[in-house]
mmCIF file of C-alpha atoms in Angstrom:
data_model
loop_
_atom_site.group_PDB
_atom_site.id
_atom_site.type_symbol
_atom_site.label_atom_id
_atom_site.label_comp_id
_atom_site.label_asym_id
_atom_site.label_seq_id
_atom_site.Cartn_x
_atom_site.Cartn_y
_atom_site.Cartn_z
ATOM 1 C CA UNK A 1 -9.015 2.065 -19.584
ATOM 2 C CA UNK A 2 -8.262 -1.369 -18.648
ATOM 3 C CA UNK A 3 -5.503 -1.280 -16.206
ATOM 4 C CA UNK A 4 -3.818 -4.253 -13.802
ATOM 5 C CA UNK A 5 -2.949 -3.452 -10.182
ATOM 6 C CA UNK A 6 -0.812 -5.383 -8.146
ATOM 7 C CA UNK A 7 -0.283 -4.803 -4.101
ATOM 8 C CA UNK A 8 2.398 -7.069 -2.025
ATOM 9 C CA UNK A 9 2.927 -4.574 0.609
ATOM 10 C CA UNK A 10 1.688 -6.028 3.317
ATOM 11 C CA UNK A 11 0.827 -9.929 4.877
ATOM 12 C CA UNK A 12 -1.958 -10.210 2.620
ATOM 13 C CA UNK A 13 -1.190 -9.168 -1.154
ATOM 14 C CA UNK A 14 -3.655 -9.094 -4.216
ATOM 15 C CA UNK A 15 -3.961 -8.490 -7.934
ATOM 16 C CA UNK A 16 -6.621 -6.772 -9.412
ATOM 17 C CA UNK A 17 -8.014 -6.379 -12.954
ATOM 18 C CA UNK A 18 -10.068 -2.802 -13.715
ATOM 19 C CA UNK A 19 -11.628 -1.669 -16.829
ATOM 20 C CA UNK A 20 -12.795 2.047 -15.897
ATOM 21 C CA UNK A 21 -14.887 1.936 -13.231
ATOM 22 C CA UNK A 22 -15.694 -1.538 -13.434
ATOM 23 C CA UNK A 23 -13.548 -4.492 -11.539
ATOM 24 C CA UNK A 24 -13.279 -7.520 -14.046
ATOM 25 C CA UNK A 25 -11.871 -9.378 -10.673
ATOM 26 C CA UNK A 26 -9.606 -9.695 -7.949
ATOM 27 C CA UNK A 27 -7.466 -12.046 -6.560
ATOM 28 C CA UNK A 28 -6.040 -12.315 -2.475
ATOM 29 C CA UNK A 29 -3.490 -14.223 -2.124
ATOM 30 C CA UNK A 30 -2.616 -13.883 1.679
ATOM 31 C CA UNK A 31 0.568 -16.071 2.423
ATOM 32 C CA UNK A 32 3.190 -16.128 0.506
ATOM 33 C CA UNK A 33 2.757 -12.868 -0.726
ATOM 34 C CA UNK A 34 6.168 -12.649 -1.473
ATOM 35 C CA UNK A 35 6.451 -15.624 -4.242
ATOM 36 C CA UNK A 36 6.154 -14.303 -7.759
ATOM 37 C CA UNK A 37 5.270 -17.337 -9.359
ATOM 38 C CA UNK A 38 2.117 -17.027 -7.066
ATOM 39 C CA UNK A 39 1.795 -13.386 -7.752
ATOM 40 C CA UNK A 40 2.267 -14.604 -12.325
ATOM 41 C CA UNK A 41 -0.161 -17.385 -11.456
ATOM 42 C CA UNK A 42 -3.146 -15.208 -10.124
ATOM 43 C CA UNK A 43 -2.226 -12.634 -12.976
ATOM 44 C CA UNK A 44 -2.401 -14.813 -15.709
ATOM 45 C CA UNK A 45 -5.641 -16.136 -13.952
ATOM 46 C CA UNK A 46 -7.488 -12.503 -14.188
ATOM 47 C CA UNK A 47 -6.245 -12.363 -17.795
ATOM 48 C CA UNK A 48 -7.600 -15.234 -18.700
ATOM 49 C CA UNK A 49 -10.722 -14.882 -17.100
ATOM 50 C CA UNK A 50 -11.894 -11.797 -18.875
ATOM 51 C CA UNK A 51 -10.238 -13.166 -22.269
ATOM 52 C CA UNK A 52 -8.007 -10.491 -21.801
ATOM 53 C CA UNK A 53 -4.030 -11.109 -22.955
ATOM 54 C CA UNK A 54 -1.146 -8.529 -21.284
ATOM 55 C CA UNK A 55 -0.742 -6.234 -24.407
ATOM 56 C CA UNK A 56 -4.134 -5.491 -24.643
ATOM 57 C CA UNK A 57 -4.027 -3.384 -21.355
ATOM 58 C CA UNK A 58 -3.550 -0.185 -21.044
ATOM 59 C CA UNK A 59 -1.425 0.501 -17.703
ATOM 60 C CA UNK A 60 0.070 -1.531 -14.807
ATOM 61 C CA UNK A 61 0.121 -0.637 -11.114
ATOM 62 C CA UNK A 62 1.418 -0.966 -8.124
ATOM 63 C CA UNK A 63 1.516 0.121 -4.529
ATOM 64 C CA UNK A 64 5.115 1.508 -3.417
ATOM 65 C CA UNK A 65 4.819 1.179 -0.110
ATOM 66 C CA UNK A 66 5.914 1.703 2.664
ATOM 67 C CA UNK A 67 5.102 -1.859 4.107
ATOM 68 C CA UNK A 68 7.023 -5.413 3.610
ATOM 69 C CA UNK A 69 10.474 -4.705 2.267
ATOM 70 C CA UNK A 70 10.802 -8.309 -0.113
ATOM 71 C CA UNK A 71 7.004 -7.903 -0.583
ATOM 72 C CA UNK A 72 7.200 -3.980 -2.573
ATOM 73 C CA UNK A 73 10.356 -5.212 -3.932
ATOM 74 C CA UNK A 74 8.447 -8.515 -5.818
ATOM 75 C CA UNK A 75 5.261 -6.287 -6.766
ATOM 76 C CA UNK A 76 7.302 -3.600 -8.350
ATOM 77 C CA UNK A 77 9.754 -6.099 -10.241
ATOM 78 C CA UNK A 78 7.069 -7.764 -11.400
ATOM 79 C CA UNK A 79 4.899 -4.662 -13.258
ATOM 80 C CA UNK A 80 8.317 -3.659 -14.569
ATOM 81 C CA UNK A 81 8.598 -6.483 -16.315
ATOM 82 C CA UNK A 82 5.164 -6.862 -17.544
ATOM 83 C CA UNK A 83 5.440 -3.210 -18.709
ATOM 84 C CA UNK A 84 8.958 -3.869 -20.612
ATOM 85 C CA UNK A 85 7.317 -6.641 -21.980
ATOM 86 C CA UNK A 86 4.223 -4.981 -22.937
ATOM 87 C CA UNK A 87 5.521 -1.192 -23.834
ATOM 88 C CA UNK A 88 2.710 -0.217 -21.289
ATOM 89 C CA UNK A 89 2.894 2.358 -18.717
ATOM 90 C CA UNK A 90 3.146 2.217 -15.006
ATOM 91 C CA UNK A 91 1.322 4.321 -12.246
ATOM 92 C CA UNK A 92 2.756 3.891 -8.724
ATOM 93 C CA UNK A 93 1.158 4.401 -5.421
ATOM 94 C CA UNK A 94 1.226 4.846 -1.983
ATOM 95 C CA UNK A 95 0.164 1.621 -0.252
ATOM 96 C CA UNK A 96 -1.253 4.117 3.083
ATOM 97 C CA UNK A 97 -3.448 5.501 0.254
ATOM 98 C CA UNK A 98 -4.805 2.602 -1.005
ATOM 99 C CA UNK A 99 -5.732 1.274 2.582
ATOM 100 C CA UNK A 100 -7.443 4.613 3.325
ATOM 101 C CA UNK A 101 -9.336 4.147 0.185
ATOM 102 C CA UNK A 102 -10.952 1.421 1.698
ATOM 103 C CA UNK A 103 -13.188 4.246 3.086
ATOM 104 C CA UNK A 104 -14.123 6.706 0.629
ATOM 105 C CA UNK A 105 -16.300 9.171 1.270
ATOM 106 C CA UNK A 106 -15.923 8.652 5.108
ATOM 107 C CA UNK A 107 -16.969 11.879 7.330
ATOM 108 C CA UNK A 108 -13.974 11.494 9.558
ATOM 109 C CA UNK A 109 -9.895 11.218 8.697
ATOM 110 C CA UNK A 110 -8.598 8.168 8.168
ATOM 111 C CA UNK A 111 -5.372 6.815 9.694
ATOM 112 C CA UNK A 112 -3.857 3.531 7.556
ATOM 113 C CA UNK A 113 -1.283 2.330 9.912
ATOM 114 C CA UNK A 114 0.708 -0.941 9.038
ATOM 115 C CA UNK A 115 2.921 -2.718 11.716
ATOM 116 C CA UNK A 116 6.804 -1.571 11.232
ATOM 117 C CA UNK A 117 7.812 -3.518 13.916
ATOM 118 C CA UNK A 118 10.542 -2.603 15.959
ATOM 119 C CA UNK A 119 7.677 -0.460 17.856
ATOM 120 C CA UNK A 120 6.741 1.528 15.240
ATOM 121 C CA UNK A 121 4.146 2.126 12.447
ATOM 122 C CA UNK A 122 3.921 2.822 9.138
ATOM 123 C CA UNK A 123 1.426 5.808 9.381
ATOM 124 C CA UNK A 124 -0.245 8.030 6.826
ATOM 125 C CA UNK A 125 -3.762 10.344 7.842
ATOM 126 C CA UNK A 126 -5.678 11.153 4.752
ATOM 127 C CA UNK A 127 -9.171 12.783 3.432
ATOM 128 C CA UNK A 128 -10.767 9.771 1.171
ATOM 129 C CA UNK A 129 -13.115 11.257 -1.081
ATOM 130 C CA UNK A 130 -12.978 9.842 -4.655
ATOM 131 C CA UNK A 131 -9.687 9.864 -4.057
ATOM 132 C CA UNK A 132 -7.216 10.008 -1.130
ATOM 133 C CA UNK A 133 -5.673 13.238 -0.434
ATOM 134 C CA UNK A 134 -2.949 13.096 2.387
ATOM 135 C CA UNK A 135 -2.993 15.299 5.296
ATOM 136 C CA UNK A 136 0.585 15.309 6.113
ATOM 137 C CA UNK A 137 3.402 12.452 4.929
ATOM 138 C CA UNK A 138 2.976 8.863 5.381
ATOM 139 C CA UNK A 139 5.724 8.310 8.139
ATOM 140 C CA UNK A 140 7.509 5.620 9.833
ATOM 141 C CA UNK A 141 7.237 6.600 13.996
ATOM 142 C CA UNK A 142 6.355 5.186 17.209
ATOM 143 C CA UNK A 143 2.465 5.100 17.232
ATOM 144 C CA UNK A 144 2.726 7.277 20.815
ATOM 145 C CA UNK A 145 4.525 10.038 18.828
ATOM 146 C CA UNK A 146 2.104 9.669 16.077
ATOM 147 C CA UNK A 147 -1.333 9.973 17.959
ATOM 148 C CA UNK A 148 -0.105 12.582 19.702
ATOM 149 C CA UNK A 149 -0.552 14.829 16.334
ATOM 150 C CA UNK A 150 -4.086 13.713 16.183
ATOM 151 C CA UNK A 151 -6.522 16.733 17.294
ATOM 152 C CA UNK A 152 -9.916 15.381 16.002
ATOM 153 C CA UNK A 153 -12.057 12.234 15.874
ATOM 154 C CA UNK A 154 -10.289 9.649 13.014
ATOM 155 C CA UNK A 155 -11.019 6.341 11.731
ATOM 156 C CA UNK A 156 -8.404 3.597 12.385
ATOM 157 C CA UNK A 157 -7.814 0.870 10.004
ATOM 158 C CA UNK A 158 -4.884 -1.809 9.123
ATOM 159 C CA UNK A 159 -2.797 -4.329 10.581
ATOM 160 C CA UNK A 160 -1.325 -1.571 12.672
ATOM 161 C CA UNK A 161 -4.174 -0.293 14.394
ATOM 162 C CA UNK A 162 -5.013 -3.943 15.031
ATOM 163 C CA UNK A 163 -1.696 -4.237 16.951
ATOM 164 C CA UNK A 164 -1.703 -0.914 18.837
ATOM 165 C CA UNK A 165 -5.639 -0.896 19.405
ATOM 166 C CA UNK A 166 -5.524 -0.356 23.211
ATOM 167 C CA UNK A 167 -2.708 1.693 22.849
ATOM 168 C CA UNK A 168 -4.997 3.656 20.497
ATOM 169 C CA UNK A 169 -8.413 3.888 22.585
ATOM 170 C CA UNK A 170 -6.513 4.558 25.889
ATOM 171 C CA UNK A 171 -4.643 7.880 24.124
ATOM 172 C CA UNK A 172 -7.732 9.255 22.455
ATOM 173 C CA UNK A 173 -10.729 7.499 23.659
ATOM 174 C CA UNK A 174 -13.774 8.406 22.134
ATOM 175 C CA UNK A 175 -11.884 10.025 19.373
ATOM 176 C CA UNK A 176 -10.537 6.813 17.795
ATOM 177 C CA UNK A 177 -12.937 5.080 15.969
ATOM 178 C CA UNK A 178 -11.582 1.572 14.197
ATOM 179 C CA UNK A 179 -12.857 0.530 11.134
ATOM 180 C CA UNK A 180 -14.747 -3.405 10.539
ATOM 181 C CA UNK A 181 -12.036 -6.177 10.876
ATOM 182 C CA UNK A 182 -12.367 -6.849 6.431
ATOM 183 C CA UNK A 183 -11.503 -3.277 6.042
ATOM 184 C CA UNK A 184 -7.965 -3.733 7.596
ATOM 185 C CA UNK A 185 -6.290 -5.533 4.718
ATOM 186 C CA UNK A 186 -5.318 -3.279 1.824
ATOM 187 C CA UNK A 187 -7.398 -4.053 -1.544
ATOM 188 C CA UNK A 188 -5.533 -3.756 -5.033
ATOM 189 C CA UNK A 189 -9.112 -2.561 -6.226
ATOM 190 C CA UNK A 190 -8.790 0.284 -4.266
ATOM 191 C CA UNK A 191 -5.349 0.740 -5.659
ATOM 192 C CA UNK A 192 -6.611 0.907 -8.966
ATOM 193 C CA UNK A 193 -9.344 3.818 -8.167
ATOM 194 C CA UNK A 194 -6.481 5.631 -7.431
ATOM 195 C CA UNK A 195 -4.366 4.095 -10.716
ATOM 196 C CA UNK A 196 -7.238 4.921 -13.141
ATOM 197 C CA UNK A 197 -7.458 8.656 -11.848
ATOM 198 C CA UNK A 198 -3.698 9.299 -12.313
ATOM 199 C CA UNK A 199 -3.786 7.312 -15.677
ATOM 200 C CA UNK A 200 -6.551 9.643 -17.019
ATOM 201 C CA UNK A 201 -4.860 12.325 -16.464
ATOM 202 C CA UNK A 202 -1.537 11.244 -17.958
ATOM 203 C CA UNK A 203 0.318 10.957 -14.501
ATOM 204 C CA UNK A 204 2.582 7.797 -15.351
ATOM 205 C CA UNK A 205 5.356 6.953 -13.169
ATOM 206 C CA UNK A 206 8.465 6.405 -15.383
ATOM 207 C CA UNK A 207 10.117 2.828 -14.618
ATOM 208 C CA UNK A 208 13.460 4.395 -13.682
ATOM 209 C CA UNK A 209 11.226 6.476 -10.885
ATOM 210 C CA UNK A 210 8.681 3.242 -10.062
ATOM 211 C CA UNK A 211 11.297 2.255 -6.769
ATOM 212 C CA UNK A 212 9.892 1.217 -3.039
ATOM 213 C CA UNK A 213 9.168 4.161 -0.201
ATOM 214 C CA UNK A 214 10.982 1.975 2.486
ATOM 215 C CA UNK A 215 10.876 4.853 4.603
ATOM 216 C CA UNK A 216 13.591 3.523 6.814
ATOM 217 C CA UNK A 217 16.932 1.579 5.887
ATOM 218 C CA UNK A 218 16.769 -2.141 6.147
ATOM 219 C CA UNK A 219 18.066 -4.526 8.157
ATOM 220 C CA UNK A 220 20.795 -5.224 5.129
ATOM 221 C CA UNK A 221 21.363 -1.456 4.999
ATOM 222 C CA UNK A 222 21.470 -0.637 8.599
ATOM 223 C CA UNK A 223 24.159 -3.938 8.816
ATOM 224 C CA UNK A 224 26.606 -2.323 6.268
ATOM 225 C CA UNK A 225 26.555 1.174 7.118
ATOM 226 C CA UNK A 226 27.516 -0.069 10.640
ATOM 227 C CA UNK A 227 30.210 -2.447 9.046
ATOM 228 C CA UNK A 228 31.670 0.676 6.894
ATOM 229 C CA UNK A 229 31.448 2.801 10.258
ATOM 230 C CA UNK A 230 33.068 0.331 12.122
ATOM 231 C CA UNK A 231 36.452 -0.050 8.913
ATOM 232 C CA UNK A 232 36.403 3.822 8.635
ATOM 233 C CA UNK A 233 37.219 3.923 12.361
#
């Protein structure tokens, strides 16, 4: 099943291009995650790389978030097009998942945290074997609040755990281990273990349903409601 997965949740976004279990490539963009005629470019790159042309795949996918408001936004306009265009099928995911998936198989939980800002993380804790399996709901919190439900040794990785690392060691100490520095960006490969596994199995993600996990309002949002609050007094 040849399937395209894009990620643009976080500061460092990437495409990849899967055929089963085999990766045909993968491209990292870093900066300027956010522009889709990057994002087109390094698509149309892949495609044309493994002779490959847009109809010929079978699925499109793309990480939901939570992470980088414009960022989901881009990634998940951009597979619904490609699937309108196409008549393919999507599969979303959670971008937490896909960072945990960096470490499959690992002995210990894994905790994906991105930086929310605003003193808070985006947090998930998950089980990776072949696939991620969540232990409780990826969560927007302050990171205190969140290692304070952590009762057993657990693997750190992401841009969040960079951020709060001494936060991190001086609340659980010997408990918090942190993953190698290359793990912390989230892969679209590993996005697309998790795409192929839902695709198998028929899990698609209709387009009217494929919409961001923002977790928490947005700046926009949190300006209005407090503009309509302020008229309605």
């Amino acid at each position: 099943m040849k399937i395209l997965t894009i990620d643009t949740s976080s500061n460092c976004s990437s495409v990849a291009l899967s055929d089963g279990n085999s990766l045909l490539g993968e491209a990292i963009l870093g900066q300027d995650r956010c522009n889709s005629g990057r994002l087109m470019a390094a698509v149309s790159d892949l495609l044309t790389a493994a002779k490959l042309a847009a109809h010929e795949l079978d699925a499109f996918a793309v990480s939901l978030g939570p992470g980088s408001f414009t960022g989901v936004r881009v990634g998940i306009a951009t597979v619904k097009g490609l699937c309108i265009a196409t008549g393919k099928p999507a599969v979303g995911f959670s971008s937490l998942a896909m960072l945990a998936m960096n470490l499959p198989f690992a002995s210990l939980q894994v905790a994906p945290l991105f930086d929310a800002r605003k003193g808070e993380v985006y947090a998930g804790l998950y089980r990776c074997g072949a696939r991620p399996e969540a232990r409780q709901p990826d969560a927007v919190v302050p990171p205190t609040e969140f290692l304070a439900s952590i009762e057993q040794p657990t693997i750190f990785l992401g841009e969040g755990a960079v951020r709060y690392r001494e936060l991190i060691q001086s609340s659980l100490g010997d408990s918090a281990i942190f993953a190698p520095w290359h793990l912390d960006q989230p892969r679209a490969s590993a996005g697309a273990v998790i795409a192929l596994e839902s695709a198998l199995k028929g899990e698609f993600t209709p387009l009217a349903l494929l919409n961001p996990t923002y977790l928490r309002a947005s700046e926009a949002e949190i300006a209005k409601r407090k503009k309509d609050a302020q008229q309605n007094c």
